[in-house]
Structures are given as structure tokens and as C-alpha cells.
PDB file of C-alpha atoms and ligand atoms in Angstrom:
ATOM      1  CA  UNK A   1     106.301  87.308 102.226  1.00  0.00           C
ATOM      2  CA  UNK A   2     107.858  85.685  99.462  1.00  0.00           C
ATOM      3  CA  UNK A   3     108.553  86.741  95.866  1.00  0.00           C
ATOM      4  CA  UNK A   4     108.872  85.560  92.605  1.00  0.00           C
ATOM      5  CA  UNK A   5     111.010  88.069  90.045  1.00  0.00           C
ATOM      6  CA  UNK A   6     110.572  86.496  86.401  1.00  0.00           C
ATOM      7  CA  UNK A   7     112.525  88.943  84.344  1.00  0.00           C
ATOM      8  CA  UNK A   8     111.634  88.719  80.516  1.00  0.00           C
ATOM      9  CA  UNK A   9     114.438  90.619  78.745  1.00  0.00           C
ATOM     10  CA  UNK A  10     115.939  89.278  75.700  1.00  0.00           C
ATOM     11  CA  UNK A  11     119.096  90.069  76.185  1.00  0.00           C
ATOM     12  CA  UNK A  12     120.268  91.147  80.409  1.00  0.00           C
ATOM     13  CA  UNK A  13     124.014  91.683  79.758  1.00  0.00           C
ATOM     14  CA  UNK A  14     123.133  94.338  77.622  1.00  0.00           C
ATOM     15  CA  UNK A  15     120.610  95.869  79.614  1.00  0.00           C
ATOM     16  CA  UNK A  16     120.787  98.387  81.659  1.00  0.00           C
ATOM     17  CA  UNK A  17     117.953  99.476  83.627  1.00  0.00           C
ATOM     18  CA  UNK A  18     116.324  95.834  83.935  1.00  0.00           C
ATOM     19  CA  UNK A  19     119.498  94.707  84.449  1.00  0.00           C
ATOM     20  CA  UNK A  20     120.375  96.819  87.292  1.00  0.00           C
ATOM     21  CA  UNK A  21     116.927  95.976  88.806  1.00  0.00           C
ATOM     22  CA  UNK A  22     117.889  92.497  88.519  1.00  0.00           C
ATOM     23  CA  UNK A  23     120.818  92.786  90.282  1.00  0.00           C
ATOM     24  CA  UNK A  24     119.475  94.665  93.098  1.00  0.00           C
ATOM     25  CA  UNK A  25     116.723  92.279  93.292  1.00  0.00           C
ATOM     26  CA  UNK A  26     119.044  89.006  93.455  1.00  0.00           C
ATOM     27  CA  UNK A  27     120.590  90.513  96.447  1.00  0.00           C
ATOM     28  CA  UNK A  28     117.295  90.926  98.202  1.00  0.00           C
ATOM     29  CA  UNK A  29     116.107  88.631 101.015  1.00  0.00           C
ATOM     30  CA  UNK A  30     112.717  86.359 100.679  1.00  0.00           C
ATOM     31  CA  UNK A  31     113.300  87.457  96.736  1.00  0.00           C
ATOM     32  CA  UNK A  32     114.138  84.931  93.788  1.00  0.00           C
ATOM     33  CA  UNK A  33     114.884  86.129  90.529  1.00  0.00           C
ATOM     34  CA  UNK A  34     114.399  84.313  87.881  1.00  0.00           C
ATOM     35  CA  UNK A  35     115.944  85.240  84.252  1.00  0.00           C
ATOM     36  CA  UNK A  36     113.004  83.796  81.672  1.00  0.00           C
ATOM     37  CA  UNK A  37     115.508  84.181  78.740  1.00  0.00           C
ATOM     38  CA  UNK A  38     118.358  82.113  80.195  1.00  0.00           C
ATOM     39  CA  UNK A  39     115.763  79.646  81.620  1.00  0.00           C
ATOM     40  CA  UNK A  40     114.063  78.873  78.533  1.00  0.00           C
ATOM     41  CA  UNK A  41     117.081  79.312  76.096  1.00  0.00           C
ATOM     42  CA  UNK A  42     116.660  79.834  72.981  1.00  0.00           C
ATOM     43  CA  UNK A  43     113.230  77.881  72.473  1.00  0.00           C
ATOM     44  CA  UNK A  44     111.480  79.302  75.133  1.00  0.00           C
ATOM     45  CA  UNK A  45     110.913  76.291  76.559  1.00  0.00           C
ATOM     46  CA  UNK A  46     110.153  75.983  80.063  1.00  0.00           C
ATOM     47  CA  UNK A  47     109.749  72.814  82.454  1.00  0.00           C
ATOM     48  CA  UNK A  48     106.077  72.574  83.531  1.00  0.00           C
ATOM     49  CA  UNK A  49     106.702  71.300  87.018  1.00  0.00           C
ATOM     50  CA  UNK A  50     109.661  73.492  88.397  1.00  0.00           C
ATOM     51  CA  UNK A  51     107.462  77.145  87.063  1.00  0.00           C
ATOM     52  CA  UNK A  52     104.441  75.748  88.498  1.00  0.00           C
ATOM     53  CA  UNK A  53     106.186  74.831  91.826  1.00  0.00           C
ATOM     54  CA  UNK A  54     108.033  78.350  91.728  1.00  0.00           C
ATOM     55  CA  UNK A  55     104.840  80.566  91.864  1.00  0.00           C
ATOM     56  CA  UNK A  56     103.362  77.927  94.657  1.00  0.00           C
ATOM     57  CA  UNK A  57     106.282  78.718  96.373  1.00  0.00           C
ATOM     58  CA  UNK A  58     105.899  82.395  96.775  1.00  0.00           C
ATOM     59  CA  UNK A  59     103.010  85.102  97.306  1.00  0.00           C
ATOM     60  CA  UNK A  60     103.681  88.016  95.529  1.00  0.00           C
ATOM     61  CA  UNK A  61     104.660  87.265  91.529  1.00  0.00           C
ATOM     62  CA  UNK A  62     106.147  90.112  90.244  1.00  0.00           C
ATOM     63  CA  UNK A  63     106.270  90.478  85.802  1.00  0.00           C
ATOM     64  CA  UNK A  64     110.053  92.202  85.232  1.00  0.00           C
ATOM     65  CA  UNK A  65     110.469  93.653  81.616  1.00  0.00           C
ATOM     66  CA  UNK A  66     111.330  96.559  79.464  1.00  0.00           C
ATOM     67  CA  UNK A  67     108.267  97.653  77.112  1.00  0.00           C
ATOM     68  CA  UNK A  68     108.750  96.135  73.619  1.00  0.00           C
ATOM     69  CA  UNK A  69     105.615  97.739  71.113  1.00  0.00           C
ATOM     70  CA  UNK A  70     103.316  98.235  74.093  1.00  0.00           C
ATOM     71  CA  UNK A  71     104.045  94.864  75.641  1.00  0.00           C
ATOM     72  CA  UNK A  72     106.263  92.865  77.279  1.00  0.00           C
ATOM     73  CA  UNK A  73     108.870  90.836  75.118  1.00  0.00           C
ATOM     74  CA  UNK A  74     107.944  87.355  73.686  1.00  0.00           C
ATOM     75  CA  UNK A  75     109.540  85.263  76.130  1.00  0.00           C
ATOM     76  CA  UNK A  76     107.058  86.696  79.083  1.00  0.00           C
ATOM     77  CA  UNK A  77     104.313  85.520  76.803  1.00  0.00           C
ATOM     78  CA  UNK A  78     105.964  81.971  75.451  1.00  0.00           C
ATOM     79  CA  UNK A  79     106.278  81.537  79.711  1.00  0.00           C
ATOM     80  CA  UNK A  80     102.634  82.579  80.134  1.00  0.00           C
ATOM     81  CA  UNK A  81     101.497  80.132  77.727  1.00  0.00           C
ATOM     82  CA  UNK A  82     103.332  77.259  78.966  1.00  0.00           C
ATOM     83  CA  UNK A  83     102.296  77.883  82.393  1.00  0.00           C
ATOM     84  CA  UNK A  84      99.521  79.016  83.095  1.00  0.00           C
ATOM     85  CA  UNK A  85      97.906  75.885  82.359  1.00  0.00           C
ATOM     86  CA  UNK A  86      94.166  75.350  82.710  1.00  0.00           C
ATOM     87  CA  UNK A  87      93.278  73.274  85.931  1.00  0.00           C
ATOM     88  CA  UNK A  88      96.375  75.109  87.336  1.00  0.00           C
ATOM     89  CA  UNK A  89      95.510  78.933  86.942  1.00  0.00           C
ATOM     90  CA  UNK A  90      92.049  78.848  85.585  1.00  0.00           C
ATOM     91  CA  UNK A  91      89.763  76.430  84.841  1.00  0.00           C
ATOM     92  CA  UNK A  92      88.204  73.322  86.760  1.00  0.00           C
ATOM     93  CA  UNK A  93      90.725  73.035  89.733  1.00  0.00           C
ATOM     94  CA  UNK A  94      92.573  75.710  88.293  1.00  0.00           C
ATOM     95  CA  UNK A  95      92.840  77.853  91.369  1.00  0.00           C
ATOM     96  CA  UNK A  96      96.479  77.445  92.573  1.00  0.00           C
ATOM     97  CA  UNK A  97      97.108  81.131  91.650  1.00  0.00           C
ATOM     98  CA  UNK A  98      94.189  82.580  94.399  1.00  0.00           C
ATOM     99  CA  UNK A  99      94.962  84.550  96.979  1.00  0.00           C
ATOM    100  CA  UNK A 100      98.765  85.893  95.160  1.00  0.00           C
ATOM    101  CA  UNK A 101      99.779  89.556  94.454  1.00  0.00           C
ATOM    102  CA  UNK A 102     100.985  90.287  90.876  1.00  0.00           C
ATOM    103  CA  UNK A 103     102.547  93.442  90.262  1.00  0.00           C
ATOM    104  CA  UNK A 104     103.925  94.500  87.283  1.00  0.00           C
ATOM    105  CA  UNK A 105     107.504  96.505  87.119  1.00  0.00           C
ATOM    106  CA  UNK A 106     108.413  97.938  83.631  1.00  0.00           C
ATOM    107  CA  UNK A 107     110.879 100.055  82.231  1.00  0.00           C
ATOM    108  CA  UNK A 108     109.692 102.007  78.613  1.00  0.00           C
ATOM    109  CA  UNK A 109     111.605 104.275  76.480  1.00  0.00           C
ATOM    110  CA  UNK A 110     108.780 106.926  76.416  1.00  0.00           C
ATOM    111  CA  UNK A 111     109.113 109.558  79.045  1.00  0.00           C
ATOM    112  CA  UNK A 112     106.261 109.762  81.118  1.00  0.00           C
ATOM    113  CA  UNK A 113     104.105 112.704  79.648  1.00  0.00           C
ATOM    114  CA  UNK A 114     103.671 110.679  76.402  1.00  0.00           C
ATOM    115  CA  UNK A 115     101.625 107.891  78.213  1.00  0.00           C
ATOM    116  CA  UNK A 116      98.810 110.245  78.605  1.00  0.00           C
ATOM    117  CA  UNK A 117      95.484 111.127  76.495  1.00  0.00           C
ATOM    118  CA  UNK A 118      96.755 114.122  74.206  1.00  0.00           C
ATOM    119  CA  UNK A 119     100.661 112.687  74.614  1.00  0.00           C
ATOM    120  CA  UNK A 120     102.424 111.212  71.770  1.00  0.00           C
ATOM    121  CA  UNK A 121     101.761 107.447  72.921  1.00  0.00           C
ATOM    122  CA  UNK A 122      98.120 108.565  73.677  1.00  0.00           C
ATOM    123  CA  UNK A 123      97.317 106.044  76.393  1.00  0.00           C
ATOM    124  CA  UNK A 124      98.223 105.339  80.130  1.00  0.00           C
ATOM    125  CA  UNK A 125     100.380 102.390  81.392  1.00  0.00           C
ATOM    126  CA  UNK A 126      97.476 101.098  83.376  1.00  0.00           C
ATOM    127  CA  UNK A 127      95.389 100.723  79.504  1.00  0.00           C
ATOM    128  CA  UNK A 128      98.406  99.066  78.380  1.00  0.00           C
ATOM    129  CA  UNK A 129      98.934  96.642  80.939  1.00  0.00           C
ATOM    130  CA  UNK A 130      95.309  95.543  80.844  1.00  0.00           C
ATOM    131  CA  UNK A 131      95.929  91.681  79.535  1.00  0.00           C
ATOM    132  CA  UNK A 132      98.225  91.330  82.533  1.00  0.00           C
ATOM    133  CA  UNK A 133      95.811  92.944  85.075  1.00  0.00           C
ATOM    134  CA  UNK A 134      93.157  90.364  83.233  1.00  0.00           C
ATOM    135  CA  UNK A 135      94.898  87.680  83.514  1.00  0.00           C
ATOM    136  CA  UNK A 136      96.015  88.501  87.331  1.00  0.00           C
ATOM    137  CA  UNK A 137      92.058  88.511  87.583  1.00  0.00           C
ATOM    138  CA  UNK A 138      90.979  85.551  85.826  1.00  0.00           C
ATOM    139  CA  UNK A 139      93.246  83.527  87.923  1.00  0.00           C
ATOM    140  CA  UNK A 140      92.025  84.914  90.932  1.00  0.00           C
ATOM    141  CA  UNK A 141      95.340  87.076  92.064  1.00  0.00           C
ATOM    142  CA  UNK A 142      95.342  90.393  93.295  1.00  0.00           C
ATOM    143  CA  UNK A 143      96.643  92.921  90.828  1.00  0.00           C
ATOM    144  CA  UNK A 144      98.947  95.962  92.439  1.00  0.00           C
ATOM    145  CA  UNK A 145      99.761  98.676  91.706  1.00  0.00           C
ATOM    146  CA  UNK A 146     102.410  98.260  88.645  1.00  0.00           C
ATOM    147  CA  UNK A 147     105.711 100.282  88.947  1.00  0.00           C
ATOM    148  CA  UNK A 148     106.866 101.734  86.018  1.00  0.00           C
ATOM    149  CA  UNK A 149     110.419 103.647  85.027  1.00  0.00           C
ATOM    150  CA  UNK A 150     109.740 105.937  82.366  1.00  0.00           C
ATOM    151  CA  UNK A 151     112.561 107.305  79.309  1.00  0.00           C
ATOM    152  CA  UNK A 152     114.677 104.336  80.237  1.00  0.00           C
ATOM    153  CA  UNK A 153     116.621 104.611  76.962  1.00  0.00           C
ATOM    154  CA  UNK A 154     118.117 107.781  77.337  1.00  0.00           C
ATOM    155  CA  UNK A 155     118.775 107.310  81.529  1.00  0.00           C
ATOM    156  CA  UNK A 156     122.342 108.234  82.431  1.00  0.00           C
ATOM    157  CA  UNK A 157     124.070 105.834  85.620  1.00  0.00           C
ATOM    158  CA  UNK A 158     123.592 108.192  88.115  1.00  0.00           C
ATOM    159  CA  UNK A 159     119.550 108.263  86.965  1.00  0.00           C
ATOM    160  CA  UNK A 160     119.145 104.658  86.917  1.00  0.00           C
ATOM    161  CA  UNK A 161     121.176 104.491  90.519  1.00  0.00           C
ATOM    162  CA  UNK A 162     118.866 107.045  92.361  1.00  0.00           C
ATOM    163  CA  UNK A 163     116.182 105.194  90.880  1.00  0.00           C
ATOM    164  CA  UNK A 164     116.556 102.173  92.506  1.00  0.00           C
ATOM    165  CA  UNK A 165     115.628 102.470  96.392  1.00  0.00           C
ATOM    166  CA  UNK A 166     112.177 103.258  94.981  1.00  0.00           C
ATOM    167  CA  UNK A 167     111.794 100.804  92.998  1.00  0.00           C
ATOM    168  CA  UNK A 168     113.145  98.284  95.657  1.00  0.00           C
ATOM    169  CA  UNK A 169     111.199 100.007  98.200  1.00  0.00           C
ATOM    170  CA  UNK A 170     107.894  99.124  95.884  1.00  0.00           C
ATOM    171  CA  UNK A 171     108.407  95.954  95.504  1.00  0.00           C
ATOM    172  CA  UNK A 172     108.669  94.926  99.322  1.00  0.00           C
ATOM    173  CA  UNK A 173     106.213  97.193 100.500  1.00  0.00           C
ATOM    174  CA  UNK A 174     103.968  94.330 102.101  1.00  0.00           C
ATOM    175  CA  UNK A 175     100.455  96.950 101.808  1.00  0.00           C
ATOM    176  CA  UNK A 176     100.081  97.047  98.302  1.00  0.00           C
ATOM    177  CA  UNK A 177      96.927  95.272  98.203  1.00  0.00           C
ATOM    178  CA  UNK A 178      93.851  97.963  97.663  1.00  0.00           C
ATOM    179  CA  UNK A 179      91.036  96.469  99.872  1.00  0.00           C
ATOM    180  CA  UNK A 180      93.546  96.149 102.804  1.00  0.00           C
ATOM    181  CA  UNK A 181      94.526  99.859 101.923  1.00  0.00           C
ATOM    182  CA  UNK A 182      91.289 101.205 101.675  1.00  0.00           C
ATOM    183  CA  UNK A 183      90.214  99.467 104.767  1.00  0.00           C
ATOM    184  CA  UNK A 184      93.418 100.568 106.907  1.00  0.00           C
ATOM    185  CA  UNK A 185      92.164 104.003 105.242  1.00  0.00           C
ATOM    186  CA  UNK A 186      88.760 103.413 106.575  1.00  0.00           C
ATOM    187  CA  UNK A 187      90.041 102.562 110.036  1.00  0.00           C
ATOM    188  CA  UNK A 188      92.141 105.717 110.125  1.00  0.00           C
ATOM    189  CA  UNK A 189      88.929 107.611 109.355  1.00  0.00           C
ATOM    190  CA  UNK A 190      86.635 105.846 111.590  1.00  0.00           C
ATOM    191  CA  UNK A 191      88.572 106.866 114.318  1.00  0.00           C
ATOM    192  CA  UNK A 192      88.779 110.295 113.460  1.00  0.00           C
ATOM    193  CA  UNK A 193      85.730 111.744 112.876  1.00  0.00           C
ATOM    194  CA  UNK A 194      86.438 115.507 111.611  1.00  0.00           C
ATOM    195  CA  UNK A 195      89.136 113.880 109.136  1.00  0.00           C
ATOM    196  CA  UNK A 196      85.756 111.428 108.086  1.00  0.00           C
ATOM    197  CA  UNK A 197      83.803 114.418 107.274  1.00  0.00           C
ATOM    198  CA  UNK A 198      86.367 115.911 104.993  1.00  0.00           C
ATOM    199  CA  UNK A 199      86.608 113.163 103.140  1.00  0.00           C
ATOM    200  CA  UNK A 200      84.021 112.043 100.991  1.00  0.00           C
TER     201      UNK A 200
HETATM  202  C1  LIG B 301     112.060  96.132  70.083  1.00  0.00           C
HETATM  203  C2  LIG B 301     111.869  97.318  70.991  1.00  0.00           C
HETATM  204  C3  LIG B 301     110.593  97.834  71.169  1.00  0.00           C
HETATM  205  C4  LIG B 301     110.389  98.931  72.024  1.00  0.00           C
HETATM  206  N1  LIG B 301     109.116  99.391  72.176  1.00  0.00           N
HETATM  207  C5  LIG B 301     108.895 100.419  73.052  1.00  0.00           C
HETATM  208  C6  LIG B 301     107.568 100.892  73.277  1.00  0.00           C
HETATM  209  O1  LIG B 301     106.572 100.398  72.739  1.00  0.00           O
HETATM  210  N2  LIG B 301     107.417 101.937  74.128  1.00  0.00           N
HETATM  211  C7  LIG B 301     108.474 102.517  74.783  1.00  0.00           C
HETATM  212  O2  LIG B 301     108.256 103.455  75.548  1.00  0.00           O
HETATM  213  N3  LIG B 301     109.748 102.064  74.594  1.00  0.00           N
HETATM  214  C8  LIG B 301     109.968 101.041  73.755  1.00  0.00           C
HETATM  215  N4  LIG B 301     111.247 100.551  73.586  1.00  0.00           N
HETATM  216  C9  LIG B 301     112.335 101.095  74.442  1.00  0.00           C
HETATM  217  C10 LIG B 301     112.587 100.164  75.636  1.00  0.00           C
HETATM  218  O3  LIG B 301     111.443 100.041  76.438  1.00  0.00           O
HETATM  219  C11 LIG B 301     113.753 100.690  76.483  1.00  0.00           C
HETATM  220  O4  LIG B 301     114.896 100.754  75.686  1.00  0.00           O
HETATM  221  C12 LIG B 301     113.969  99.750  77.685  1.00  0.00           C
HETATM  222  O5  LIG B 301     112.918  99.919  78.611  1.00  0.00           O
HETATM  223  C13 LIG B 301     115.284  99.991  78.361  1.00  0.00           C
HETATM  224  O6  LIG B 301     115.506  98.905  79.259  1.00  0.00           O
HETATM  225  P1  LIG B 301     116.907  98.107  79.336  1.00  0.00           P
HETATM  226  O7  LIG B 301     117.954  99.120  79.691  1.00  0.00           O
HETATM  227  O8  LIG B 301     116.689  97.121  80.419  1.00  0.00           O
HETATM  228  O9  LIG B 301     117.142  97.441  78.013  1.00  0.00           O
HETATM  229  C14 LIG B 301     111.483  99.502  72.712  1.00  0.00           C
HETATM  230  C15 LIG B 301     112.783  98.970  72.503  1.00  0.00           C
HETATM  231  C16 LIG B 301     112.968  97.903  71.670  1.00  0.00           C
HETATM  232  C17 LIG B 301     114.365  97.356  71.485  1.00  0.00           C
END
């Protein structure tokens, strides 16, 4: 399996956690990363053919940014519009995108108990993220399950370190799909039938 990292941070030397993601994630076989903000320079202006080839080339596309006012930082969505063409990712013809992954993997400053109903930020990552988990669906990927690093802006070293093997671990996991999942889930159950009965 082969995937695409586009990172969308405005500014990686100064980064920290996305840039330590990065990092790891360069070193990573069957992974290319791909800094958006270096790419596209200070335009955001991104070649046509070579993104469109890139996400043909791979199976799982993976969205890399830190959460900017509940979204992702304008260069994700200056890529987005560029390439995502219609007759390319939706559209007549526009089907090159079926049968991909796209998993989302976000740092925010929040801590975690804020993105909650009754926290300070009110509503969960997965309400947030809802354009991109459209968008996976109106061009006929498969969305995954999204991993997101909460209170990124206060994380010491050491946090941001020990985070990393999950993160890494995540993104190469190659049963992240939900119907293959749920039916590895229903195979497990079908042959156990006292397990079946407990779970309904
Ligand atoms: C312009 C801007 C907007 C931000 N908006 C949010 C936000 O909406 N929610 C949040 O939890 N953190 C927000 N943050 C904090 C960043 O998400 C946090 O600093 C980042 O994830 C840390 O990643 P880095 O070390 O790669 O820069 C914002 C930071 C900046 C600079």
C-alpha cells in the first residue's frame, strides 16, 4: 500500500508537532510526503498534472495539518481547489479518486475534553472534519478513521516523542477501512457462536 502525506502547514521549520510527524513520515517506506506550502510557494499554486498523477500513484491519501479556526490552513484548501478538478474527482469521468482511503491526521491546540458537547469548543473532531469526510465521499474514497493529537501547543519534546509510534502506527495500519473491519468482525463472530450471542 502506498501513501500520499500532503502536509498543509504554513510554516514547517517552525513547527513542531507537524513537523516532527513529517519527519517521521519522510523516513517511512511506501510513504511520500509532500510539503503543500513549499510546493505551491507563496501563490499556492500547484501544477495540475504532477498532483493529479501523485494521488493516482498511491492508495491511501492522507490530509496532514495543524487546526487553524476549526479547519485546516488555506493552502490545504487553495490545493483542494486546484485539484480536485471535475472529470477528475467528481463529475462526468470524474472517478479517478474511487476505491482510495483518506484519512485525516491533525494536530489542535485544544486539549481533548473541549471537543465535546458541554466542552469549551462544544463539538467533536468528527463534526469538524465533516467537509473533508464529504468530500472523501463525493469522490468516491473511503473515509478512515482521522487521527487527531490534541493540546499540541502546550506539548513538551518528550510528549510529542512518545506520541509518535502511535501516530505512525495509525497511519500504516493497512485495516482501517470499516466494512472490511466490520466484516473481519463478523467473521470472528460467525465462528464463535456464544461470543455472537453476546453481541448484539
Ligand atoms: C491561526 C491559528 C489558528 C488556530 N486555531 C485553532 C483552533 O481552531 N483550534 C485549536 O484547537 N487550536 C488552534 N490553533 C492551535 C494550533 O492548532 C496548534 O498550535 C498546532 O496544532 C500546533 O502544531 P505545530 O506544532 O505543528 O505548529 C490555532 C493556531 C493558529 C496559529
Amino acid at each position: 500500500m502506498k501513501t500520499l502525506v500532503l502536509t498543509a502547514h504554513p510554516n514547517l521549520t517552525k513547527s513542531r508537532i507537524n513537523r516532527a510527524w513529517f519527519d517521521m513520515l519522510s523516513q517511512t517506506q511506501d510513504i511520500t510526503t509532500r510539503d503543500l506550502t513549499s510546493v505551491g510557494g507563496p501563490k499556492m499554486q500547484f501544477d495540475l498534472a504532477t498532483e493529479q498523477a501523485l494521488l493516482l500513484a498511491h492508495d491511501r491519501i492522507v490530509f496532514q495539518f495543524p487546526f487553524y479556526w476549526y479547519s485546516a490552513p488555506p493552502v490545504l484548501k487553495a490545493w483542494m481547489d486546484q485539484v480536485l478538478t471535475y472529470g477528475f474527482a467528481y463529475g462526468p469521468g470524474g472517478d479517478q479518486l474511487k476505491g482510495r482511503e483518506f484519512l485525516i491526521l491533525v494536530s489542535t491546540g485544544g486539549p481533548a475534553d473541549s471537543y465535546h458537547a458541554g466542552g469549551y469548543n462544544n463539538f467533536s473532531m468528527d463534526e469538524f472534519l465533516k467537509p473533508f469526510q464529504q468530500t472523501a465521499n463525493l469522490t468516491g474514497m473511503t473515509y478512515l478513521r482521522p487521527f487527531v493529537a490534541h493540546g499540541m501547543a502546550q506539548a513538551t519534546p518528550d510528549q510529542i516523542q512518545t506520541g509518535l509510534p502511535a501516530m505512525l502506527a495509525h497511519l500504516t495500519n493497512p485495516v482501517l477501512d470499516p466494512k472490511v473491519k466490520q466484516a473481519r468482525l463478523l467473521a470472528e463472530l460467525a465462528a464463535d457462536p456464544v461470543k455472537a450471542a453476546a453481541v448484539s
